[in-house]
PDB file of C-alpha atoms in Angstrom:
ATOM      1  CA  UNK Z 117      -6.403 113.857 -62.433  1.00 44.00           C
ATOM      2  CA  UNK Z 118     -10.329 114.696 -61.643  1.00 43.00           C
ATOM      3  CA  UNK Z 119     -12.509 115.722 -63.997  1.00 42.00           C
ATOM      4  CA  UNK Z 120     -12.207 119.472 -62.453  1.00 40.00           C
ATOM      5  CA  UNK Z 121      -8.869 119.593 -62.638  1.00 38.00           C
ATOM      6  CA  UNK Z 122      -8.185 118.584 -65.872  1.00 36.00           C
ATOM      7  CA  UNK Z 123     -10.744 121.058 -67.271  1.00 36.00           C
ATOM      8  CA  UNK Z 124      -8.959 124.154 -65.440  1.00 35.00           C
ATOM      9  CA  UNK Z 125      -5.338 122.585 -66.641  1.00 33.00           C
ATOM     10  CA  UNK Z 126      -6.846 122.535 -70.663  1.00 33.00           C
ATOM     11  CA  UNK Z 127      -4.579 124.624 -72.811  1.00 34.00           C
ATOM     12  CA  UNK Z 128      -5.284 126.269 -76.003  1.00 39.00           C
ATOM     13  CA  UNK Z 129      -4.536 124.695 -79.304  1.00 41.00           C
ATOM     14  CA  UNK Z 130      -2.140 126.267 -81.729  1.00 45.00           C
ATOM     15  CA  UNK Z 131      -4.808 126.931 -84.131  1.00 48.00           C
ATOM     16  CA  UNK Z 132      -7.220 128.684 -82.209  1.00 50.00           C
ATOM     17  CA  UNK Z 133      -6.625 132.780 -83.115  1.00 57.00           C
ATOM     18  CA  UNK Z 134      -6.598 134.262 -79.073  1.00 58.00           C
ATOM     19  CA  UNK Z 135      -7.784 137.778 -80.669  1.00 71.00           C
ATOM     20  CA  UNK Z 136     -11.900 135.969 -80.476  1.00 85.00           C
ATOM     21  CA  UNK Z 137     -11.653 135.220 -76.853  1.00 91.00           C
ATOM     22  CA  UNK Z 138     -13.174 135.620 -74.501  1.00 95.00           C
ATOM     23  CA  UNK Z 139     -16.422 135.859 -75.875  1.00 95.00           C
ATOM     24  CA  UNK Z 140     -20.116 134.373 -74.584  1.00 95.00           C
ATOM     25  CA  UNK Z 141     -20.929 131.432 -76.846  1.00 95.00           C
ATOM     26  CA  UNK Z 142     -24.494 129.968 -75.561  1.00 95.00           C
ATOM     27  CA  UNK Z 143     -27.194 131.684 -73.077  1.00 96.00           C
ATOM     28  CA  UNK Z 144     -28.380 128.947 -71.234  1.00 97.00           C
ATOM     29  CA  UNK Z 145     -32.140 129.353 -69.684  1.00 97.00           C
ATOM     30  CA  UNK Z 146     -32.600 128.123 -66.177  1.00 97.00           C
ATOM     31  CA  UNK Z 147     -35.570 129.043 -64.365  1.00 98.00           C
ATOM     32  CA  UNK Z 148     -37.211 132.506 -63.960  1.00 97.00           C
ATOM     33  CA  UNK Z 149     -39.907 134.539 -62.029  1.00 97.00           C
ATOM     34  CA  UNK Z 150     -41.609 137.801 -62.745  1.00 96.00           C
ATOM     35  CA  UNK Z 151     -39.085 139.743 -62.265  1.00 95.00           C
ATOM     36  CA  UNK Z 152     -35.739 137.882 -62.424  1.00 97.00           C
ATOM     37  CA  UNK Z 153     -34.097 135.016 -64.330  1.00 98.00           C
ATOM     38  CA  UNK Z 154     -31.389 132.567 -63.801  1.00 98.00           C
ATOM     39  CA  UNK Z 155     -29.189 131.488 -67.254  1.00 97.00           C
ATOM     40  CA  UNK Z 156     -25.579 129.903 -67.505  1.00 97.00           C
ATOM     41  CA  UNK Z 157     -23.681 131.591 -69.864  1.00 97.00           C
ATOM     42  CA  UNK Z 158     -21.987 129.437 -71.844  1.00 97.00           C
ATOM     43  CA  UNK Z 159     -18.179 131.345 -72.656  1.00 97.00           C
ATOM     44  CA  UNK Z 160     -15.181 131.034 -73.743  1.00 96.00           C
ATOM     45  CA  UNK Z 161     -11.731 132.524 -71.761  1.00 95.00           C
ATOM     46  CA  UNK Z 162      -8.702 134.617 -73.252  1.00 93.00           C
ATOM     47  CA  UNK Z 163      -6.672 131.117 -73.409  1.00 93.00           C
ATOM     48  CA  UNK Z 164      -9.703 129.137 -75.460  1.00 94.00           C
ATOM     49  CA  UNK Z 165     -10.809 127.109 -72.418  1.00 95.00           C
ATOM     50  CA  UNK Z 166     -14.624 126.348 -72.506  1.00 96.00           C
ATOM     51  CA  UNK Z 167     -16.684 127.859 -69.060  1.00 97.00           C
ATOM     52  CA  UNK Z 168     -20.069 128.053 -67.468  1.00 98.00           C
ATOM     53  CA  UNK Z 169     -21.308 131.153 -65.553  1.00 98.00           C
ATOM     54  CA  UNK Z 170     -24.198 131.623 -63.415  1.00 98.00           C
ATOM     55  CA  UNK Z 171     -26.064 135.108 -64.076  1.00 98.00           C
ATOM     56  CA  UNK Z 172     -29.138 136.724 -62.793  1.00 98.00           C
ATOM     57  CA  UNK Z 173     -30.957 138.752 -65.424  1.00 97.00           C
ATOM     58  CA  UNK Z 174     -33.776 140.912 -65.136  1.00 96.00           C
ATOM     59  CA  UNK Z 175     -36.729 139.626 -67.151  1.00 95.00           C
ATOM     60  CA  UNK Z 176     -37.492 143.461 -67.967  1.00 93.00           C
ATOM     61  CA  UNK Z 177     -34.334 143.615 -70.111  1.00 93.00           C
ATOM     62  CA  UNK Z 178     -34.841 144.696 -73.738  1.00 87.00           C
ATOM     63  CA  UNK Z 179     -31.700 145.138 -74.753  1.00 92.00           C
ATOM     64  CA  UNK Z 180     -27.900 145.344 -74.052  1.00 92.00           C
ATOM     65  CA  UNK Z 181     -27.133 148.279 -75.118  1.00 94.00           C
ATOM     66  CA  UNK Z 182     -30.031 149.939 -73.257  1.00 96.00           C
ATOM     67  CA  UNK Z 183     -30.285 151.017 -69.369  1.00 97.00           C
ATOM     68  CA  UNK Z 184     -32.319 148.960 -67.239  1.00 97.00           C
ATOM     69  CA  UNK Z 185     -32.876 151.405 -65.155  1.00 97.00           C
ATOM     70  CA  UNK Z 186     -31.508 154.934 -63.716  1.00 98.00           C
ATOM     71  CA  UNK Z 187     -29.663 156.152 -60.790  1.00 98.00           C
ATOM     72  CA  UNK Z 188     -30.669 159.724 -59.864  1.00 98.00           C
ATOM     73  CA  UNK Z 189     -27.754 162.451 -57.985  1.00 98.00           C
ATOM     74  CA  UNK Z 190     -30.637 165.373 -57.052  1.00 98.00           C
ATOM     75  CA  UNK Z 191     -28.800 168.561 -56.066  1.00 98.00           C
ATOM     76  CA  UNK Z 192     -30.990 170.881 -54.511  1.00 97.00           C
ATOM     77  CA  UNK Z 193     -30.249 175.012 -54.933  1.00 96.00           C
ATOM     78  CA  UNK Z 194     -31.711 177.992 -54.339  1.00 96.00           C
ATOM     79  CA  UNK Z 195     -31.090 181.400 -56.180  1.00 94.00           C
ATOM     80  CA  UNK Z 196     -32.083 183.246 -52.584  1.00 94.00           C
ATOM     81  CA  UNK Z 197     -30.072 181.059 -50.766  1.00 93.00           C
ATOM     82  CA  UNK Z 198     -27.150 180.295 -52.467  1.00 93.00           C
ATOM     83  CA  UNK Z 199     -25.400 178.494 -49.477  1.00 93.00           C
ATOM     84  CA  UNK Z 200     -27.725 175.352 -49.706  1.00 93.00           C
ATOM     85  CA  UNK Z 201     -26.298 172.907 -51.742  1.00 96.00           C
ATOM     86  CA  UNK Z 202     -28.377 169.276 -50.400  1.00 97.00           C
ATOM     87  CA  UNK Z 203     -29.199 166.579 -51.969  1.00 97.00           C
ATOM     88  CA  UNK Z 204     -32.024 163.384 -51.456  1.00 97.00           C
ATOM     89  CA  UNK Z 205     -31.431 160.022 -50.475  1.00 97.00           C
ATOM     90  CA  UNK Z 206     -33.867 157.261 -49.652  1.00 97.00           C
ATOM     91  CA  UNK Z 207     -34.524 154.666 -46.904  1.00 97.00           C
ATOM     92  CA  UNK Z 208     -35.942 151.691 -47.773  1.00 96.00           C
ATOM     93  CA  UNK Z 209     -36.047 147.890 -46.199  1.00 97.00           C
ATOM     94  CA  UNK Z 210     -34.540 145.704 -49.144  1.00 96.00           C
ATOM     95  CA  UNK Z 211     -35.507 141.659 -48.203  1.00 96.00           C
ATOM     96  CA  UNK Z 212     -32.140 140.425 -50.036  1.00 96.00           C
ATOM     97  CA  UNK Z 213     -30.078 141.976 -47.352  1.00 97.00           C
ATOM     98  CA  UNK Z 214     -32.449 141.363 -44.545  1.00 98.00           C
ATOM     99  CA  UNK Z 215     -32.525 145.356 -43.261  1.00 97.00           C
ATOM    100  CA  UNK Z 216     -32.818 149.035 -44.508  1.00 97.00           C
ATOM    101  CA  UNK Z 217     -30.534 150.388 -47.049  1.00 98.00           C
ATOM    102  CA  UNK Z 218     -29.722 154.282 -47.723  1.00 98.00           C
ATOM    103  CA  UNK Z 219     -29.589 154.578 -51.468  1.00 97.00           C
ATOM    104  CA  UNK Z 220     -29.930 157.551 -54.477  1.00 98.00           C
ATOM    105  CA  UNK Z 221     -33.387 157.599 -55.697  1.00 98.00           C
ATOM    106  CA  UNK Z 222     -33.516 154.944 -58.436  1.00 97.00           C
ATOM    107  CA  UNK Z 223     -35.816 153.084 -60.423  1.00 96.00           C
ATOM    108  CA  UNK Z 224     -36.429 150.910 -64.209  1.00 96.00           C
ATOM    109  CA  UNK Z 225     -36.713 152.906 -67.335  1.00 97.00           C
ATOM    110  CA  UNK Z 226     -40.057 152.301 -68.635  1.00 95.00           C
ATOM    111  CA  UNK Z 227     -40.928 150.830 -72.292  1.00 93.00           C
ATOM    112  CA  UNK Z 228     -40.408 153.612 -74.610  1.00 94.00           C
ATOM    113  CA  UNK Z 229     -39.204 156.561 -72.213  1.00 96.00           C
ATOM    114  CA  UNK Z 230     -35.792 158.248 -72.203  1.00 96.00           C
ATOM    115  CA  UNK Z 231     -33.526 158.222 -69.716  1.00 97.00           C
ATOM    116  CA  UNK Z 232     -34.109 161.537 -68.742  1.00 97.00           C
ATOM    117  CA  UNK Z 233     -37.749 161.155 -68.529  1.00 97.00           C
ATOM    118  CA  UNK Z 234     -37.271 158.114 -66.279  1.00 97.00           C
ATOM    119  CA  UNK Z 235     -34.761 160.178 -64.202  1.00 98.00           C
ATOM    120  CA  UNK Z 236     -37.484 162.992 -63.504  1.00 97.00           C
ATOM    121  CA  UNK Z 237     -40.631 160.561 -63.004  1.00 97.00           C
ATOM    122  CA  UNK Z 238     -38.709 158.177 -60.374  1.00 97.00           C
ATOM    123  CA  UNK Z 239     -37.376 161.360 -58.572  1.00 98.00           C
ATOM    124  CA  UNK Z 240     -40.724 162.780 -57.932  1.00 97.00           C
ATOM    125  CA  UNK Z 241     -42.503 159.249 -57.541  1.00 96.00           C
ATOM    126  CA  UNK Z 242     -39.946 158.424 -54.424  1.00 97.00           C
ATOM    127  CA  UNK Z 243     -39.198 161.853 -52.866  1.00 97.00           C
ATOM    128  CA  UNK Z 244     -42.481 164.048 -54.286  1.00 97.00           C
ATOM    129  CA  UNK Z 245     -39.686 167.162 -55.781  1.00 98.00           C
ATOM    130  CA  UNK Z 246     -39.848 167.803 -59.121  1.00 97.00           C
ATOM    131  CA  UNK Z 247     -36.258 168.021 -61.254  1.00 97.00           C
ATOM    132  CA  UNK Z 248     -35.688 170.719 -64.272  1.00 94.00           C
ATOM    133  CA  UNK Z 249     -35.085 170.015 -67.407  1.00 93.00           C
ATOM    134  CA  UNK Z 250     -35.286 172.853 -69.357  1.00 88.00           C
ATOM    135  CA  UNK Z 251     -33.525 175.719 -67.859  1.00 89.00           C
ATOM    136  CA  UNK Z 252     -30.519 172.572 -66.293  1.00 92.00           C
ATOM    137  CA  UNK Z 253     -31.002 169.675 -68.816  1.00 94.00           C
ATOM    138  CA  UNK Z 254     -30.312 166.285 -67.063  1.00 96.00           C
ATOM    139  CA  UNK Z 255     -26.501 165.089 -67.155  1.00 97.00           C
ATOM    140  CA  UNK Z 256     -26.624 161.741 -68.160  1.00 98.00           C
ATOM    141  CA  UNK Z 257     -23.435 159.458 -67.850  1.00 98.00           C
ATOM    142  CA  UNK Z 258     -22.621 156.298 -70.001  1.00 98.00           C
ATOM    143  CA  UNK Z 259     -24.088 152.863 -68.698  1.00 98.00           C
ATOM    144  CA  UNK Z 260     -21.963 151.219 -65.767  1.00 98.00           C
ATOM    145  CA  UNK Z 261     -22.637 148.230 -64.211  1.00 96.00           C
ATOM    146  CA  UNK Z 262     -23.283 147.058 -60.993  1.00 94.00           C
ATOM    147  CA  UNK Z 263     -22.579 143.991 -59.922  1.00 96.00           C
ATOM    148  CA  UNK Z 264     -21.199 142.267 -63.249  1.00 97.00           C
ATOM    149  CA  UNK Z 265     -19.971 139.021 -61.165  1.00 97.00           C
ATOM    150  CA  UNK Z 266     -23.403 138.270 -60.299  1.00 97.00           C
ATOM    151  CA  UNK Z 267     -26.128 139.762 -63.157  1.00 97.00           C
ATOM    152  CA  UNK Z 268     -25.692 141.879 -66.327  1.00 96.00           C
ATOM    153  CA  UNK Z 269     -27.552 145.005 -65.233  1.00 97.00           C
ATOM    154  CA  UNK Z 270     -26.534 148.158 -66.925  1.00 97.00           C
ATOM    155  CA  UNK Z 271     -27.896 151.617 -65.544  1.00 97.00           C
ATOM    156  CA  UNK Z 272     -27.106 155.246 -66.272  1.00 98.00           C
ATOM    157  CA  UNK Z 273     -26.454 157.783 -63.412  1.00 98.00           C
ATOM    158  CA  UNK Z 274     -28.349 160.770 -64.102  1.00 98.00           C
ATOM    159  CA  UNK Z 275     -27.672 164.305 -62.248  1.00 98.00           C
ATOM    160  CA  UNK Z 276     -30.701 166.245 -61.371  1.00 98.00           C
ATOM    161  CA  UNK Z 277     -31.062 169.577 -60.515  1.00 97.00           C
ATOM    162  CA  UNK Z 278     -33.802 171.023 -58.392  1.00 97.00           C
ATOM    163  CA  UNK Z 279     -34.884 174.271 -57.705  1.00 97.00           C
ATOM    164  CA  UNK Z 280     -35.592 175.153 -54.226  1.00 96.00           C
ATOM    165  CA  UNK Z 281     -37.482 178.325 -55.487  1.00 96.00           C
ATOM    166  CA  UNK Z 282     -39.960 176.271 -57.529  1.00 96.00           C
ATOM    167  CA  UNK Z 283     -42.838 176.373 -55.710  1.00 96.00           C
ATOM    168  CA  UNK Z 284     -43.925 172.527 -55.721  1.00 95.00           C
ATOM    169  CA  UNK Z 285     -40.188 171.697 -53.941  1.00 96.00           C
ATOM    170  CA  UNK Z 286     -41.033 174.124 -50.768  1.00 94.00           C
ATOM    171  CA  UNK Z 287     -42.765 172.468 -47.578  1.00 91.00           C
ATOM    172  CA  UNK Z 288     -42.669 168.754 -47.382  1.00 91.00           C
ATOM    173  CA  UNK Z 289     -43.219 167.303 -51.175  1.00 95.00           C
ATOM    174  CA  UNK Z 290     -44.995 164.365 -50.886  1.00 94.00           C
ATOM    175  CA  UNK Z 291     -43.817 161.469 -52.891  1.00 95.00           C
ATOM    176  CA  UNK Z 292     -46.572 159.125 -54.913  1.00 92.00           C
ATOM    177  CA  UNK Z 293     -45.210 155.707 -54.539  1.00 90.00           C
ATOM    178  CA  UNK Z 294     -46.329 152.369 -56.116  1.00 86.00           C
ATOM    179  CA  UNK Z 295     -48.180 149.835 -53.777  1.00 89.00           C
ATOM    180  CA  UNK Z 296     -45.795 147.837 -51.513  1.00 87.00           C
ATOM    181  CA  UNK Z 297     -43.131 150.745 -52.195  1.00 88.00           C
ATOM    182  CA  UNK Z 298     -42.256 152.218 -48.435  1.00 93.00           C
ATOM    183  CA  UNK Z 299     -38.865 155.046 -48.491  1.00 94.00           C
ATOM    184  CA  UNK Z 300     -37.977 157.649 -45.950  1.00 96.00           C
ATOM    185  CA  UNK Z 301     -36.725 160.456 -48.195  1.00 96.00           C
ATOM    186  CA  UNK Z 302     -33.245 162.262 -46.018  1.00 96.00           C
ATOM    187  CA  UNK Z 303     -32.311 165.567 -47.247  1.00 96.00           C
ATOM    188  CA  UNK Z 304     -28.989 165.781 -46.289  1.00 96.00           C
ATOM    189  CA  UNK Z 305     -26.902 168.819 -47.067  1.00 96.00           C
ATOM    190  CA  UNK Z 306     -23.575 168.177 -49.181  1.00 95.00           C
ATOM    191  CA  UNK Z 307     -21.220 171.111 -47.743  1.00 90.00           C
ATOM    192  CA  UNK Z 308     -21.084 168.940 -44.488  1.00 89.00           C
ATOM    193  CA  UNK Z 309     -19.887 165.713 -46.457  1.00 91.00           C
ATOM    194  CA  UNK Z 310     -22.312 162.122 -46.412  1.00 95.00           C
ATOM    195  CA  UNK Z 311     -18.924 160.187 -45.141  1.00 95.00           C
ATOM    196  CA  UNK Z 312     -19.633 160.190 -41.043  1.00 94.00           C
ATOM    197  CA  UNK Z 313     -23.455 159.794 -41.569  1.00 94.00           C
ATOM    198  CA  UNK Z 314     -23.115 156.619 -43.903  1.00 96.00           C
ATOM    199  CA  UNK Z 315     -20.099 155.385 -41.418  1.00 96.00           C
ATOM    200  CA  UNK Z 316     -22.043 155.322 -38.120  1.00 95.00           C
ATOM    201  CA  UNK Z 317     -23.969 151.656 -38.138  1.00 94.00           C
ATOM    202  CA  UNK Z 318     -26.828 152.769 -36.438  1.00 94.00           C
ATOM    203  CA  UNK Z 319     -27.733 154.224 -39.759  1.00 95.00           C
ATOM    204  CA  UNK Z 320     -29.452 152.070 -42.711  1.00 97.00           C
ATOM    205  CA  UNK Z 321     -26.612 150.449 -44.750  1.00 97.00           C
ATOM    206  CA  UNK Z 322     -25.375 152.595 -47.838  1.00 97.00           C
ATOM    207  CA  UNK Z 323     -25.526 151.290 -51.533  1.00 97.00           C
ATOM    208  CA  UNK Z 324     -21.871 151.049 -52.671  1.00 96.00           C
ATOM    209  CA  UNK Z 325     -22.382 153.860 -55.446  1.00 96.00           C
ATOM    210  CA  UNK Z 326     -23.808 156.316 -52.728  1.00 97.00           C
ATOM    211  CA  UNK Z 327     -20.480 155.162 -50.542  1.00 97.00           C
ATOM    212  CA  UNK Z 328     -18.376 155.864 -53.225  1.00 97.00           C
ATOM    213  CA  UNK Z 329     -19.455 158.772 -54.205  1.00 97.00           C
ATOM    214  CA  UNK Z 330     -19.547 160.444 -50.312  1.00 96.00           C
ATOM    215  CA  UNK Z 331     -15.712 159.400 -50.487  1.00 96.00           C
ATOM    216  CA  UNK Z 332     -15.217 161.591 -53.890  1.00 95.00           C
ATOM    217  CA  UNK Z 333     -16.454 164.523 -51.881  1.00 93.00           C
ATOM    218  CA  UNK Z 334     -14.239 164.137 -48.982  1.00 91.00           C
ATOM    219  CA  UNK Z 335     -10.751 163.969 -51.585  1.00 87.00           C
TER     220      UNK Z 335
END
């Protein structure tokens, strides 16, 4: 046999208890940039045999059990007109995929700041409208992952109100991005469904959580 297939056809000795597996042994360090980093983790599978797995981790990353960043849901209302129910997306040209994608506002959660601080800053740095917190607090779900075959970034999804009536989300807000930062902001109403929109391919390509979630609306 090869040396590859006798490692996939290992079996697990008797005295190995198969209640510790599997379970990440060794983070291996690879290489890394500003923002990203390459490690092998080093783990062990539910029958005791010994593997390697590539991951990409942001260098940002403080901790596990912590969001690395948030992914906002605005819904904008307003008391005098209580038939609008929209919400925000953004356009933006992402160089991994090579074109624009159509996403939720989103962003990293800053040293130090809550989740639902992080929620409200990144919604009025990319679109320019301003979220309530007091009168609607924030709904803030438990981290999910996104892509857990390829890197080990956790996020929370964070529901945002906004008040139409408030006077700083009437006209055109303007958003207050970073440098290099270009998005389109779409306010796109939610009675009518996001389905056909993010179907036709003339249209940026959707984020799979924005996808997703314009399928829960049409069930």
């Amino acid at each position: 046999l090869t040396p590859i297939k006798q490692f996939f056809m290992m079996t697990t000795p008797d005295n190995i208890d198969s209640s510790e597996f599997p379970r990440v042994d060794a983070v291996e360090h690879i290489s890394s940039t500003t923002w990203l980093a390459l490690k092998t983790y080093h783990w062990t599978d539910q029958e005791g045999v010994k593997r390697k797995w590539d991951v990409a981790v942001r260098t940002t990353k403080k901790s596990d059990d912590k969001a690395d960043a948030v992914v906002i849901i605005p819904i904008l209302r307003s008391k005098t007109k209580p038939d609008i129910v929209d919400t925000l997306l953004v356009e933006q040209y992402r160089p991994p995929m090579k074109q624009k994608t159509l996403e939720f506002p989103a962003g990293l959660v800053d040293e130090g700041e809550s989740v639902d601080n992080a929620a409200l800053r990144e919604l009025r740095e990319e679109t320019g409208f301003i979220g309530e917190k007091c009168t609607v607090p924030p709904e803030i779900s438990r981290l999910v992952c996104l892509s857990p075959g390829l890197c080990n970034e956790s996020v929370q999804v964070v529901l945002v109100e906004v008040d139409l009536d408030n006077p700083y989300n009437q006209g055109e807000p303007k958003a207050d991005l970073d440098d290099g930062e270009y998005c389109v902001v779409k306010r796109l109403p939610l009675s009518q469904g996001l389905k056909k929109i993010l179907d036709d391919e003339n249209n940026a390509m959707p984020i799979t959580g924005l996808y997703l979630f314009a399928l829960g609306l049409e069930m």
